[in-house]
Amino acid sequence: MRVLVTGGAGYIGSHTLLELMAQGHEVCVLDDYSNATPEVLNRVRVLSNGTVADYTGDVRDPEMLDQVMQIFRPDAVIHFAGLKAVGESEAKPLLYYDVNVGGTLALLRAMDRVGCRTIIFSSSATVYGEPVYLPYDEAHPTAPMSVYGQSKLMAENILTSWAKATQGAAAVLLRYFNPVGAHHSSKIGEDPKDIPNNLMPYIAQVAVGKRPALSVFGDDYDTPDGTGLRDYIHVVDLARAHVAALDYATKTPGARPFNIGTGQSYSVRDMVAAFESACGQKIATIQAERRAGDIAAMQADASRAAAELGWRAEHGLNDMAASTWAWQSANPNGYDPQK
Ligand code: NAD
Ligand code: UFG
Protein backbone atom coordinates (compact mmCIF):
# COMPACT_ATOMS: atom_id res chain seq x y z
CA MET A 1 0.00 0.00 0.00
CA ARG A 2 0.98 3.63 -0.40
CA VAL A 3 1.05 5.06 3.12
CA LEU A 4 1.29 8.75 4.00
CA VAL A 5 2.94 9.08 7.42
CA THR A 6 2.41 12.45 9.11
CA GLY A 7 5.03 13.08 11.80
CA GLY A 8 7.09 10.27 10.27
CA ALA A 9 10.40 11.83 11.32
CA GLY A 10 9.45 11.57 15.00
CA TYR A 11 10.28 8.87 17.52
CA ILE A 12 7.43 6.44 16.86
CA GLY A 13 6.97 7.46 13.21
CA SER A 14 10.57 6.68 12.25
CA HIS A 15 10.40 3.18 13.72
CA THR A 16 7.08 2.62 11.98
CA LEU A 17 8.54 3.62 8.60
CA LEU A 18 11.05 0.77 8.87
CA GLU A 19 8.37 -1.79 9.76
CA LEU A 20 6.11 -0.59 6.93
CA MET A 21 8.91 -0.82 4.37
CA ALA A 22 9.94 -4.25 5.67
CA GLN A 23 6.41 -5.41 4.80
CA GLY A 24 6.59 -3.94 1.29
CA HIS A 25 4.60 -0.75 1.84
CA GLU A 26 5.56 2.48 0.04
CA VAL A 27 5.93 5.45 2.38
CA CYS A 28 5.81 9.22 2.20
CA VAL A 29 6.41 11.53 5.17
CA LEU A 30 4.89 14.91 5.96
CA ASP A 31 6.65 16.56 8.90
CA ASP A 32 7.32 20.17 9.92
CA TYR A 33 10.41 19.17 11.95
CA SER A 34 9.11 21.06 14.98
CA ASN A 35 10.26 18.09 17.08
CA ALA A 36 12.54 16.17 14.73
CA THR A 37 15.40 16.53 12.29
CA PRO A 38 15.65 15.48 8.62
CA GLU A 39 18.69 13.37 9.61
CA VAL A 40 16.19 10.79 10.95
CA LEU A 41 14.93 10.09 7.45
CA ASN A 42 18.48 9.77 6.10
CA ARG A 43 19.09 7.06 8.68
CA VAL A 44 15.80 5.34 7.84
CA ARG A 45 16.81 5.32 4.16
CA VAL A 46 20.17 3.74 4.95
CA LEU A 47 18.67 1.14 7.30
CA SER A 48 15.89 0.15 4.90
CA ASN A 49 17.86 0.61 1.69
CA GLY A 50 14.55 2.02 0.47
CA THR A 51 12.85 5.16 -0.76
CA VAL A 52 11.23 7.61 1.64
CA ALA A 53 9.51 10.50 -0.10
CA ASP A 54 9.28 13.49 2.20
CA TYR A 55 7.57 16.85 2.36
CA THR A 56 8.33 19.58 4.86
CA GLY A 57 5.11 21.17 6.01
CA ASP A 58 2.42 21.59 8.61
CA VAL A 59 -0.40 19.08 8.83
CA ARG A 60 -2.81 21.99 9.35
CA ASP A 61 -1.93 23.49 5.95
CA PRO A 62 -4.60 22.50 3.37
CA GLU A 63 -2.55 23.51 0.33
CA MET A 64 0.42 21.48 1.51
CA LEU A 65 -1.86 18.52 2.17
CA ASP A 66 -3.44 18.78 -1.28
CA GLN A 67 -0.03 18.84 -2.90
CA VAL A 68 1.10 15.71 -1.03
CA MET A 69 -2.19 13.88 -1.63
CA GLN A 70 -2.19 14.67 -5.34
CA ILE A 71 1.40 13.63 -5.92
CA PHE A 72 1.59 10.61 -3.61
CA ARG A 73 -2.07 9.42 -3.86
CA PRO A 74 -2.01 7.49 -0.57
CA ASP A 75 -4.16 4.40 0.01
CA ALA A 76 -3.93 5.07 3.74
CA VAL A 77 -2.63 7.62 6.24
CA ILE A 78 -0.91 7.06 9.58
CA HIS A 79 -1.30 10.23 11.62
CA PHE A 80 1.50 10.74 14.17
CA ALA A 81 1.98 14.50 13.74
CA GLY A 82 1.07 16.24 16.96
CA LEU A 83 2.23 17.77 20.20
CA LYS A 84 2.65 15.48 23.20
CA ALA A 85 3.94 17.28 26.30
CA VAL A 86 1.29 17.09 29.02
CA GLY A 87 2.66 20.04 31.05
CA GLU A 88 3.02 22.27 28.00
CA SER A 89 -0.55 21.43 26.96
CA GLU A 90 -1.84 23.03 30.17
CA ALA A 91 0.18 26.21 29.51
CA LYS A 92 -0.68 26.39 25.78
CA PRO A 93 -4.15 24.85 25.40
CA LEU A 94 -5.06 26.65 22.18
CA LEU A 95 -1.87 25.50 20.49
CA TYR A 96 -2.53 21.89 21.52
CA TYR A 97 -6.15 21.94 20.33
CA ASP A 98 -5.08 23.65 17.12
CA VAL A 99 -2.34 21.14 16.23
CA ASN A 100 -3.88 17.94 17.59
CA VAL A 101 -7.55 18.56 16.77
CA GLY A 102 -7.19 21.11 13.95
CA GLY A 103 -4.47 18.98 12.34
CA THR A 104 -6.72 15.91 12.36
CA LEU A 105 -9.63 17.90 10.83
CA ALA A 106 -7.43 19.36 8.10
CA LEU A 107 -6.06 15.92 7.29
CA LEU A 108 -9.50 14.29 7.06
CA ARG A 109 -10.74 17.07 4.79
CA ALA A 110 -7.74 16.59 2.51
CA MET A 111 -8.28 12.81 2.51
CA ASP A 112 -11.92 13.39 1.53
CA ARG A 113 -10.82 15.54 -1.40
CA VAL A 114 -8.87 12.60 -2.91
CA GLY A 115 -11.13 9.79 -1.69
CA CYS A 116 -8.62 8.30 0.77
CA ARG A 117 -10.67 6.45 3.40
CA THR A 118 -8.22 4.69 5.73
CA ILE A 119 -6.48 6.26 8.71
CA ILE A 120 -4.52 4.95 11.69
CA PHE A 121 -4.41 7.46 14.55
CA SER A 122 -1.89 7.89 17.39
CA SER A 123 -4.04 8.10 20.47
CA SER A 124 -2.99 7.57 24.05
CA ALA A 125 -3.93 5.64 27.16
CA THR A 126 -4.17 9.05 28.76
CA VAL A 127 -7.72 9.33 27.32
CA TYR A 128 -8.89 7.03 30.15
CA GLY A 129 -7.85 9.28 33.03
CA GLU A 130 -8.02 8.15 36.67
CA PRO A 131 -8.60 4.36 36.57
CA VAL A 132 -12.05 3.16 37.61
CA TYR A 133 -10.59 -0.36 37.27
CA LEU A 134 -7.34 -1.86 35.98
CA PRO A 135 -6.23 -3.12 33.57
CA TYR A 136 -8.00 -0.61 31.36
CA ASP A 137 -9.97 -2.22 28.57
CA GLU A 138 -11.31 -0.19 25.65
CA ALA A 139 -14.73 0.06 27.33
CA HIS A 140 -13.23 1.87 30.34
CA PRO A 141 -14.77 5.36 30.70
CA THR A 142 -12.77 8.15 29.08
CA ALA A 143 -12.03 11.18 31.29
CA PRO A 144 -8.71 12.74 30.33
CA MET A 145 -7.01 14.80 33.02
CA SER A 146 -5.03 17.15 30.75
CA VAL A 147 -5.54 19.35 27.71
CA TYR A 148 -3.28 16.92 25.83
CA GLY A 149 -5.56 14.01 26.74
CA GLN A 150 -8.67 16.03 25.85
CA SER A 151 -7.17 16.86 22.45
CA LYS A 152 -6.57 13.16 21.75
CA LEU A 153 -10.10 12.24 22.80
CA MET A 154 -11.59 15.02 20.64
CA ALA A 155 -9.58 13.76 17.67
CA GLU A 156 -10.81 10.20 18.35
CA ASN A 157 -14.41 11.45 18.40
CA ILE A 158 -13.96 13.33 15.12
CA LEU A 159 -12.43 10.25 13.49
CA THR A 160 -15.29 8.10 14.76
CA SER A 161 -17.94 10.46 13.37
CA TRP A 162 -16.07 10.68 10.05
CA ALA A 163 -15.81 6.90 9.72
CA LYS A 164 -19.54 6.56 10.46
CA ALA A 165 -20.51 9.18 7.90
CA THR A 166 -18.12 8.12 5.13
CA GLN A 167 -18.95 5.05 3.07
CA GLY A 168 -16.16 2.44 3.33
CA ALA A 169 -14.03 4.53 5.71
CA ALA A 170 -11.88 2.98 8.45
CA ALA A 171 -10.27 4.74 11.41
CA VAL A 172 -8.13 2.67 13.77
CA LEU A 173 -7.50 4.47 17.06
CA LEU A 174 -4.35 3.12 18.69
CA ARG A 175 -4.18 4.01 22.38
CA TYR A 176 -0.49 3.72 23.17
CA PHE A 177 0.69 3.03 26.68
CA ASN A 178 4.30 4.11 27.47
CA PRO A 179 6.58 3.76 24.43
CA VAL A 180 10.27 3.19 25.23
CA GLY A 181 13.34 1.60 23.65
CA ALA A 182 15.00 1.99 20.28
CA HIS A 183 15.67 0.16 17.03
CA HIS A 184 18.19 -2.71 17.38
CA SER A 185 20.56 -0.93 14.96
CA SER A 186 21.03 1.91 17.51
CA LYS A 187 20.73 4.31 14.57
CA ILE A 188 17.28 5.64 15.47
CA GLY A 189 15.75 6.28 18.87
CA GLU A 190 14.13 8.90 21.07
CA ASP A 191 15.88 12.29 21.03
CA PRO A 192 14.07 14.82 23.25
CA LYS A 193 14.79 18.44 22.33
CA ASP A 194 15.02 19.81 25.89
CA ILE A 195 15.05 18.27 29.36
CA PRO A 196 13.24 14.93 28.94
CA ASN A 197 9.72 14.82 30.40
CA ASN A 198 9.60 11.05 30.36
CA LEU A 199 11.27 8.47 32.55
CA MET A 200 13.34 6.36 30.14
CA PRO A 201 15.02 9.15 28.18
CA TYR A 202 15.78 10.86 31.50
CA ILE A 203 17.42 7.72 32.93
CA ALA A 204 19.38 7.31 29.68
CA GLN A 205 20.71 10.87 29.95
CA VAL A 206 21.78 10.27 33.56
CA ALA A 207 23.61 7.13 32.39
CA VAL A 208 25.65 9.05 29.78
CA GLY A 209 26.44 11.85 32.24
CA LYS A 210 24.22 14.55 30.70
CA ARG A 211 22.10 14.86 33.87
CA PRO A 212 23.31 14.38 37.45
CA ALA A 213 20.42 12.32 38.83
CA LEU A 214 16.90 11.10 38.18
CA SER A 215 14.18 12.63 40.35
CA VAL A 216 11.81 9.86 41.40
CA PHE A 217 8.42 11.54 41.50
CA GLY A 218 6.68 10.19 44.61
CA ASP A 219 7.33 7.10 46.72
CA ASP A 220 4.04 7.04 48.59
CA TYR A 221 1.69 5.74 45.91
CA ASP A 222 -0.45 2.72 46.68
CA THR A 223 1.85 0.41 44.69
CA PRO A 224 4.21 -2.35 45.90
CA ASP A 225 7.29 -0.07 46.12
CA GLY A 226 5.44 3.25 46.37
CA THR A 227 6.52 4.52 42.91
CA GLY A 228 4.31 4.83 39.82
CA LEU A 229 3.45 1.75 37.77
CA ARG A 230 3.25 1.95 33.97
CA ASP A 231 2.79 -0.41 31.04
CA TYR A 232 5.98 0.21 29.02
CA ILE A 233 5.91 -0.92 25.40
CA HIS A 234 8.94 -1.37 23.14
CA VAL A 235 8.76 1.09 20.24
CA VAL A 236 9.44 -1.67 17.68
CA ASP A 237 6.43 -3.62 18.97
CA LEU A 238 4.41 -0.41 18.81
CA ALA A 239 5.59 0.22 15.24
CA ARG A 240 4.47 -3.29 14.26
CA ALA A 241 1.04 -2.61 15.73
CA HIS A 242 0.61 0.05 13.02
CA VAL A 243 1.33 -2.46 10.27
CA ALA A 244 -1.20 -4.86 11.81
CA ALA A 245 -3.71 -2.00 12.10
CA LEU A 246 -3.31 -1.18 8.40
CA ASP A 247 -4.09 -4.76 7.40
CA TYR A 248 -7.12 -4.72 9.70
CA ALA A 249 -8.37 -1.36 8.39
CA THR A 250 -8.35 -2.50 4.78
CA LYS A 251 -10.78 -5.28 5.72
CA THR A 252 -12.84 -3.58 8.42
CA PRO A 253 -14.70 -0.31 7.89
CA GLY A 254 -15.74 1.80 10.87
CA ALA A 255 -13.82 3.25 13.80
CA ARG A 256 -12.37 1.12 16.58
CA PRO A 257 -10.03 1.84 19.53
CA PHE A 258 -7.28 -0.60 20.53
CA ASN A 259 -5.02 -0.60 23.58
CA ILE A 260 -1.38 -1.02 22.56
CA GLY A 261 0.54 -2.17 25.60
CA THR A 262 2.06 -5.35 26.98
CA GLY A 263 -0.45 -6.02 29.77
CA GLN A 264 2.40 -5.87 32.33
CA SER A 265 3.41 -2.95 34.47
CA TYR A 266 6.68 -1.88 36.06
CA SER A 267 7.52 0.68 38.73
CA VAL A 268 9.99 3.55 38.45
CA ARG A 269 12.38 1.52 40.59
CA ASP A 270 11.98 -1.54 38.31
CA MET A 271 12.91 0.64 35.33
CA VAL A 272 15.96 2.05 37.09
CA ALA A 273 17.10 -1.47 38.07
CA ALA A 274 16.62 -2.79 34.50
CA PHE A 275 18.61 0.13 33.15
CA GLU A 276 21.40 -0.39 35.68
CA SER A 277 21.75 -4.02 34.52
CA ALA A 278 21.74 -2.93 30.87
CA CYS A 279 24.41 -0.26 31.26
CA GLY A 280 26.43 -1.86 34.04
CA GLN A 281 26.49 1.22 36.24
CA LYS A 282 24.50 2.80 39.05
CA ILE A 283 21.87 5.42 38.15
CA ALA A 284 21.84 8.24 40.71
CA THR A 285 18.35 9.04 41.99
CA ILE A 286 16.85 11.74 44.19
CA GLN A 287 13.53 11.23 45.93
CA ALA A 288 11.16 14.01 44.87
CA GLU A 289 7.55 15.03 45.44
CA ARG A 290 4.77 13.52 43.34
CA ARG A 291 4.46 15.19 39.91
CA ALA A 292 1.14 17.04 39.52
CA GLY A 293 -1.38 15.13 37.43
CA ASP A 294 0.34 11.72 37.71
CA ILE A 295 -1.71 8.67 38.52
CA ALA A 296 -0.43 5.77 40.64
CA ALA A 297 -0.75 2.98 38.13
CA MET A 298 -1.88 2.12 34.64
CA GLN A 299 -1.89 -1.09 32.70
CA ALA A 300 -3.42 -2.25 29.44
CA ASP A 301 -5.76 -5.09 28.75
CA ALA A 302 -4.31 -5.69 25.28
CA SER A 303 -6.50 -8.68 24.44
CA ARG A 304 -8.58 -6.86 21.80
CA ALA A 305 -5.44 -6.07 19.79
CA ALA A 306 -4.37 -9.71 20.04
CA ALA A 307 -7.77 -11.05 18.99
CA GLU A 308 -8.65 -8.57 16.23
CA LEU A 309 -5.33 -7.20 14.97
CA GLY A 310 -3.38 -10.42 15.52
CA TRP A 311 -0.75 -8.28 17.29
CA ARG A 312 0.97 -8.75 20.60
CA ALA A 313 4.11 -7.29 22.15
CA GLU A 314 7.20 -9.47 21.88
CA HIS A 315 9.94 -7.43 23.57
CA GLY A 316 10.36 -7.53 27.33
CA LEU A 317 11.80 -5.15 29.89
CA ASN A 318 15.43 -6.17 29.31
CA ASP A 319 15.15 -5.40 25.58
CA MET A 320 13.55 -2.06 26.38
CA ALA A 321 16.42 -1.05 28.67
CA ALA A 322 19.22 -2.55 26.56
CA SER A 323 18.07 -0.94 23.32
CA THR A 324 17.63 2.46 25.01
CA TRP A 325 21.14 2.22 26.42
CA ALA A 326 22.61 1.08 23.07
CA TRP A 327 20.98 4.05 21.28
CA GLN A 328 21.90 6.62 23.94
CA SER A 329 25.49 5.46 24.34
CA ALA A 330 26.06 5.36 20.56
CA ASN A 331 24.39 8.79 20.15
CA PRO A 332 24.96 10.68 23.42
CA ASN A 333 23.77 13.91 21.78
CA GLY A 334 20.97 12.28 19.82
CA TYR A 335 20.89 13.15 16.12
CA ASP A 336 22.84 16.38 16.60
CA PRO A 337 26.56 15.92 17.26
CA GLN A 338 26.81 19.64 18.27
CA LYS A 339 24.09 19.44 20.95
P1 NAD B 1 7.46 13.04 18.24
O1 NAD B 1 7.37 14.45 18.71
O2 NAD B 1 8.79 12.39 18.22
O3 NAD B 1 6.82 12.91 16.77
C1 NAD B 1 5.83 13.79 16.29
C2 NAD B 1 6.29 14.29 14.95
O4 NAD B 1 5.29 15.17 14.41
C3 NAD B 1 7.60 15.09 15.00
O5 NAD B 1 8.46 14.62 14.00
C4 NAD B 1 7.17 16.53 14.77
O6 NAD B 1 8.19 17.29 14.13
C5 NAD B 1 5.93 16.34 13.92
N1 NAD B 1 4.95 17.42 14.03
C6 NAD B 1 4.50 18.04 15.15
N2 NAD B 1 3.60 18.97 14.83
C7 NAD B 1 3.44 18.93 13.48
C8 NAD B 1 2.64 19.65 12.56
N3 NAD B 1 1.80 20.62 12.97
N4 NAD B 1 2.74 19.35 11.25
C9 NAD B 1 3.60 18.39 10.82
N5 NAD B 1 4.38 17.68 11.65
C10 NAD B 1 4.30 17.95 12.96
O7 NAD B 1 6.44 12.19 19.12
P2 NAD B 1 6.19 10.61 19.18
O8 NAD B 1 6.57 10.16 20.54
O9 NAD B 1 6.77 9.94 18.00
O10 NAD B 1 4.61 10.60 19.12
C11 NAD B 1 3.91 10.43 17.91
C12 NAD B 1 2.42 10.52 18.19
O11 NAD B 1 2.08 9.54 19.17
C13 NAD B 1 1.97 11.86 18.74
O12 NAD B 1 0.72 12.18 18.15
C14 NAD B 1 1.81 11.61 20.22
O13 NAD B 1 0.85 12.45 20.80
C15 NAD B 1 1.35 10.16 20.23
N6 NAD B 1 1.66 9.47 21.50
C16 NAD B 1 2.96 9.47 21.96
C17 NAD B 1 3.23 8.85 23.19
C18 NAD B 1 4.64 8.88 23.75
O14 NAD B 1 4.79 8.69 24.96
N7 NAD B 1 5.68 9.05 22.93
C19 NAD B 1 2.22 8.24 23.93
C20 NAD B 1 0.93 8.24 23.41
C21 NAD B 1 0.66 8.85 22.19
N1 UFG C 1 8.91 9.68 36.45
C1 UFG C 1 9.86 9.95 37.41
N2 UFG C 1 10.86 10.83 37.09
C2 UFG C 1 10.97 11.43 35.87
C3 UFG C 1 9.98 11.14 34.89
C4 UFG C 1 8.97 10.26 35.22
O1 UFG C 1 9.80 9.44 38.52
O2 UFG C 1 11.89 12.23 35.65
C5 UFG C 1 7.84 8.71 36.76
C6 UFG C 1 6.43 9.30 36.66
O3 UFG C 1 6.06 9.89 37.87
C7 UFG C 1 5.62 8.05 36.31
C8 UFG C 1 6.58 7.21 35.46
O4 UFG C 1 7.88 7.68 35.79
O5 UFG C 1 5.31 7.32 37.46
C9 UFG C 1 6.37 7.35 33.96
O6 UFG C 1 6.39 8.73 33.62
P1 UFG C 1 6.49 9.23 32.11
O7 UFG C 1 6.57 10.72 32.14
O8 UFG C 1 7.58 8.50 31.41
O9 UFG C 1 5.14 8.72 31.45
P2 UFG C 1 3.62 9.07 31.82
O10 UFG C 1 2.95 7.79 32.15
O11 UFG C 1 3.51 10.15 32.80
O12 UFG C 1 3.09 9.66 30.44
C10 UFG C 1 3.31 8.99 29.19
C11 UFG C 1 3.34 10.04 28.07
C12 UFG C 1 2.00 10.70 27.92
C13 UFG C 1 0.94 9.68 27.75
C14 UFG C 1 0.99 8.66 28.85
C15 UFG C 1 0.01 7.55 28.63
O13 UFG C 1 4.30 11.02 28.36
O14 UFG C 1 2.04 11.50 26.76
O15 UFG C 1 2.29 8.10 28.95
O16 UFG C 1 0.11 7.08 27.33
F1 UFG C 1 -0.24 10.29 27.73
Coordinates of N, CA, C and O in Angstrom, one line a residue, residues 35 189-215 271-272 275-276 279 281-285 321 323-336 339:
N35 N 9.7 18.9 16.0 CA 10.3 18.1 17.1 C 11.1 16.9 16.5 O 11.1 15.8 17.0
G189 N 16.2 6.4 17.5 CA 15.7 6.3 18.9 C 15.1 7.6 19.3 O 14.8 8.5 18.5
E190 N 14.8 7.7 20.6 CA 14.1 8.9 21.1 C 15.2 10.0 21.4 O 16.2 9.7 22.1
D191 N 14.9 11.2 20.9 CA 15.9 12.3 21.0 C 15.2 13.6 21.5 O 14.9 14.4 20.7
P192 N 14.8 13.7 22.8 CA 14.1 14.8 23.2 C 14.9 16.1 23.0 O 16.1 16.1 23.2
K193 N 14.1 17.2 22.6 CA 14.8 18.4 22.3 C 15.4 19.1 23.6 O 16.5 19.6 23.6
D194 N 14.6 19.1 24.7 CA 15.0 19.8 25.9 C 15.2 18.8 27.0 O 15.6 17.7 26.7
I195 N 15.0 19.2 28.2 CA 15.1 18.3 29.4 C 14.0 17.2 29.2 O 12.8 17.6 28.9
P196 N 14.3 15.9 29.2 CA 13.2 14.9 28.9 C 12.1 15.0 30.0 O 12.4 15.2 31.2
N197 N 10.9 14.9 29.5 CA 9.7 14.8 30.4 C 9.5 13.4 30.9 O 8.9 13.2 31.9
N198 N 10.0 12.4 30.1 CA 9.6 11.0 30.4 C 10.7 10.3 31.0 O 11.9 10.6 30.9
L199 N 10.3 9.2 31.7 CA 11.3 8.5 32.5 C 12.5 7.9 31.8 O 13.6 8.1 32.2
M200 N 12.2 7.1 30.8 CA 13.3 6.4 30.1 C 14.4 7.3 29.5 O 15.6 7.1 29.8
P201 N 14.0 8.3 28.7 CA 15.0 9.2 28.2 C 15.8 9.9 29.3 O 17.0 10.2 29.1
Y202 N 15.1 10.2 30.4 CA 15.8 10.9 31.5 C 16.9 9.9 32.1 O 18.0 10.3 32.3
I203 N 16.5 8.7 32.4 CA 17.4 7.7 32.9 C 18.6 7.6 32.0 O 19.8 7.6 32.4
A204 N 18.3 7.5 30.7 CA 19.4 7.3 29.7 C 20.4 8.5 29.7 O 21.6 8.3 29.6
Q205 N 19.8 9.7 29.9 CA 20.7 10.9 29.9 C 21.5 10.9 31.2 O 22.6 11.4 31.3
V206 N 21.0 10.4 32.3 CA 21.8 10.3 33.6 C 22.9 9.3 33.3 O 24.1 9.5 33.6
A207 N 22.6 8.2 32.6 CA 23.6 7.1 32.4 C 24.8 7.6 31.6 O 25.9 7.2 31.8
V208 N 24.5 8.5 30.6 CA 25.6 9.0 29.8 C 26.3 10.3 30.4 O 27.1 10.9 29.8
G209 N 25.8 10.7 31.6 CA 26.4 11.9 32.2 C 25.9 13.2 31.8 O 26.5 14.2 32.2
K210 N 24.8 13.2 31.1 CA 24.2 14.6 30.7 C 23.4 15.2 31.8 O 23.1 16.4 31.8
R211 N 22.9 14.4 32.7 CA 22.1 14.9 33.9 C 22.7 14.2 35.1 O 23.1 13.0 35.1
P212 N 22.7 14.9 36.2 CA 23.3 14.4 37.4 C 22.5 13.2 38.1 O 23.1 12.3 38.5
A213 N 21.2 13.4 38.1 CA 20.4 12.3 38.8 C 19.0 12.3 38.4 O 18.5 13.4 37.9
L214 N 18.3 11.2 38.5 CA 16.9 11.1 38.2 C 16.1 11.5 39.4 O 16.4 11.0 40.5
S215 N 15.1 12.4 39.3 CA 14.2 12.6 40.3 C 13.1 11.6 40.3 O 12.4 11.5 39.2
M271 N 12.3 0.1 36.6 CA 12.9 0.6 35.3 C 14.4 1.0 35.6 O 15.2 0.8 34.8
V272 N 14.6 1.7 36.7 CA 16.0 2.0 37.1 C 16.8 0.8 37.2 O 17.9 0.7 36.7
F275 N 17.6 -0.7 33.9 CA 18.6 0.1 33.1 C 20.0 -0.1 33.7 O 21.0 -0.1 33.0
E276 N 20.1 -0.2 35.0 CA 21.4 -0.4 35.7 C 22.0 -1.7 35.2 O 23.2 -1.8 34.9
C279 N 23.2 -1.1 31.5 CA 24.4 -0.3 31.3 C 25.6 -0.6 32.2 O 26.7 0.0 32.0
Q281 N 26.1 0.2 35.3 CA 26.5 1.2 36.2 C 25.3 1.7 37.1 O 24.1 1.4 36.7
K282 N 25.6 2.3 38.2 CA 24.5 2.8 39.0 C 23.9 4.1 38.5 O 24.6 4.9 37.9
I283 N 22.6 4.2 38.6 CA 21.9 5.4 38.2 C 21.6 6.2 39.4 O 20.8 5.7 40.3
A284 N 22.1 7.4 39.5 CA 21.8 8.2 40.7 C 20.4 8.7 40.7 O 19.8 9.1 39.7
T285 N 19.7 8.6 41.9 CA 18.3 9.0 42.0 C 18.2 10.0 43.2 O 19.0 9.9 44.2
A321 N 15.3 -1.8 28.0 CA 16.4 -1.0 28.7 C 17.7 -1.2 27.8 O 18.4 -0.2 27.6
S323 N 18.1 -1.7 24.6 CA 18.1 -0.9 23.3 C 18.1 0.6 23.6 O 18.7 1.3 22.8
T324 N 17.5 1.0 24.7 CA 17.6 2.5 25.0 C 19.1 2.8 25.3 O 19.6 3.8 24.8
W325 N 19.7 2.0 26.1 CA 21.1 2.2 26.4 C 22.0 2.2 25.2 O 22.9 3.0 25.0
A326 N 21.8 1.2 24.3 CA 22.6 1.1 23.1 C 22.5 2.3 22.2 O 23.4 2.9 21.7
W327 N 21.2 2.8 22.1 CA 21.0 4.0 21.3 C 21.6 5.3 21.9 O 22.4 6.0 21.3
Q328 N 21.4 5.4 23.2 CA 21.9 6.6 23.9 C 23.4 6.6 24.0 O 24.0 7.7 23.8
S329 N 24.0 5.5 24.2 CA 25.5 5.5 24.3 C 26.2 5.6 23.0 O 27.2 6.2 22.9
A330 N 25.5 5.2 21.9 CA 26.1 5.4 20.6 C 25.8 6.8 20.1 O 26.5 7.3 19.2
N331 N 24.8 7.4 20.6 CA 24.4 8.8 20.1 C 24.1 9.7 21.4 O 23.0 10.0 21.7
P332 N 25.2 10.0 22.2 CA 25.0 10.7 23.4 C 24.3 12.0 23.2 O 23.5 12.5 24.1
N333 N 24.5 12.6 22.1 CA 23.8 13.9 21.8 C 22.6 13.7 20.8 O 22.3 14.7 20.1
G334 N 22.1 12.5 20.7 CA 21.0 12.3 19.8 C 21.4 12.4 18.4 O 22.5 12.0 18.0
Y335 N 20.6 13.0 17.6 CA 20.9 13.2 16.1 C 21.8 14.3 15.8 O 22.3 14.4 14.7
D336 N 22.1 15.2 16.8 CA 22.8 16.4 16.6 C 24.2 16.3 17.3 O 24.3 16.4 18.5
K339 N 25.0 19.1 19.8 CA 24.1 19.4 21.0 C 24.8 19.3 22.3 O 25.5 18.4 22.5

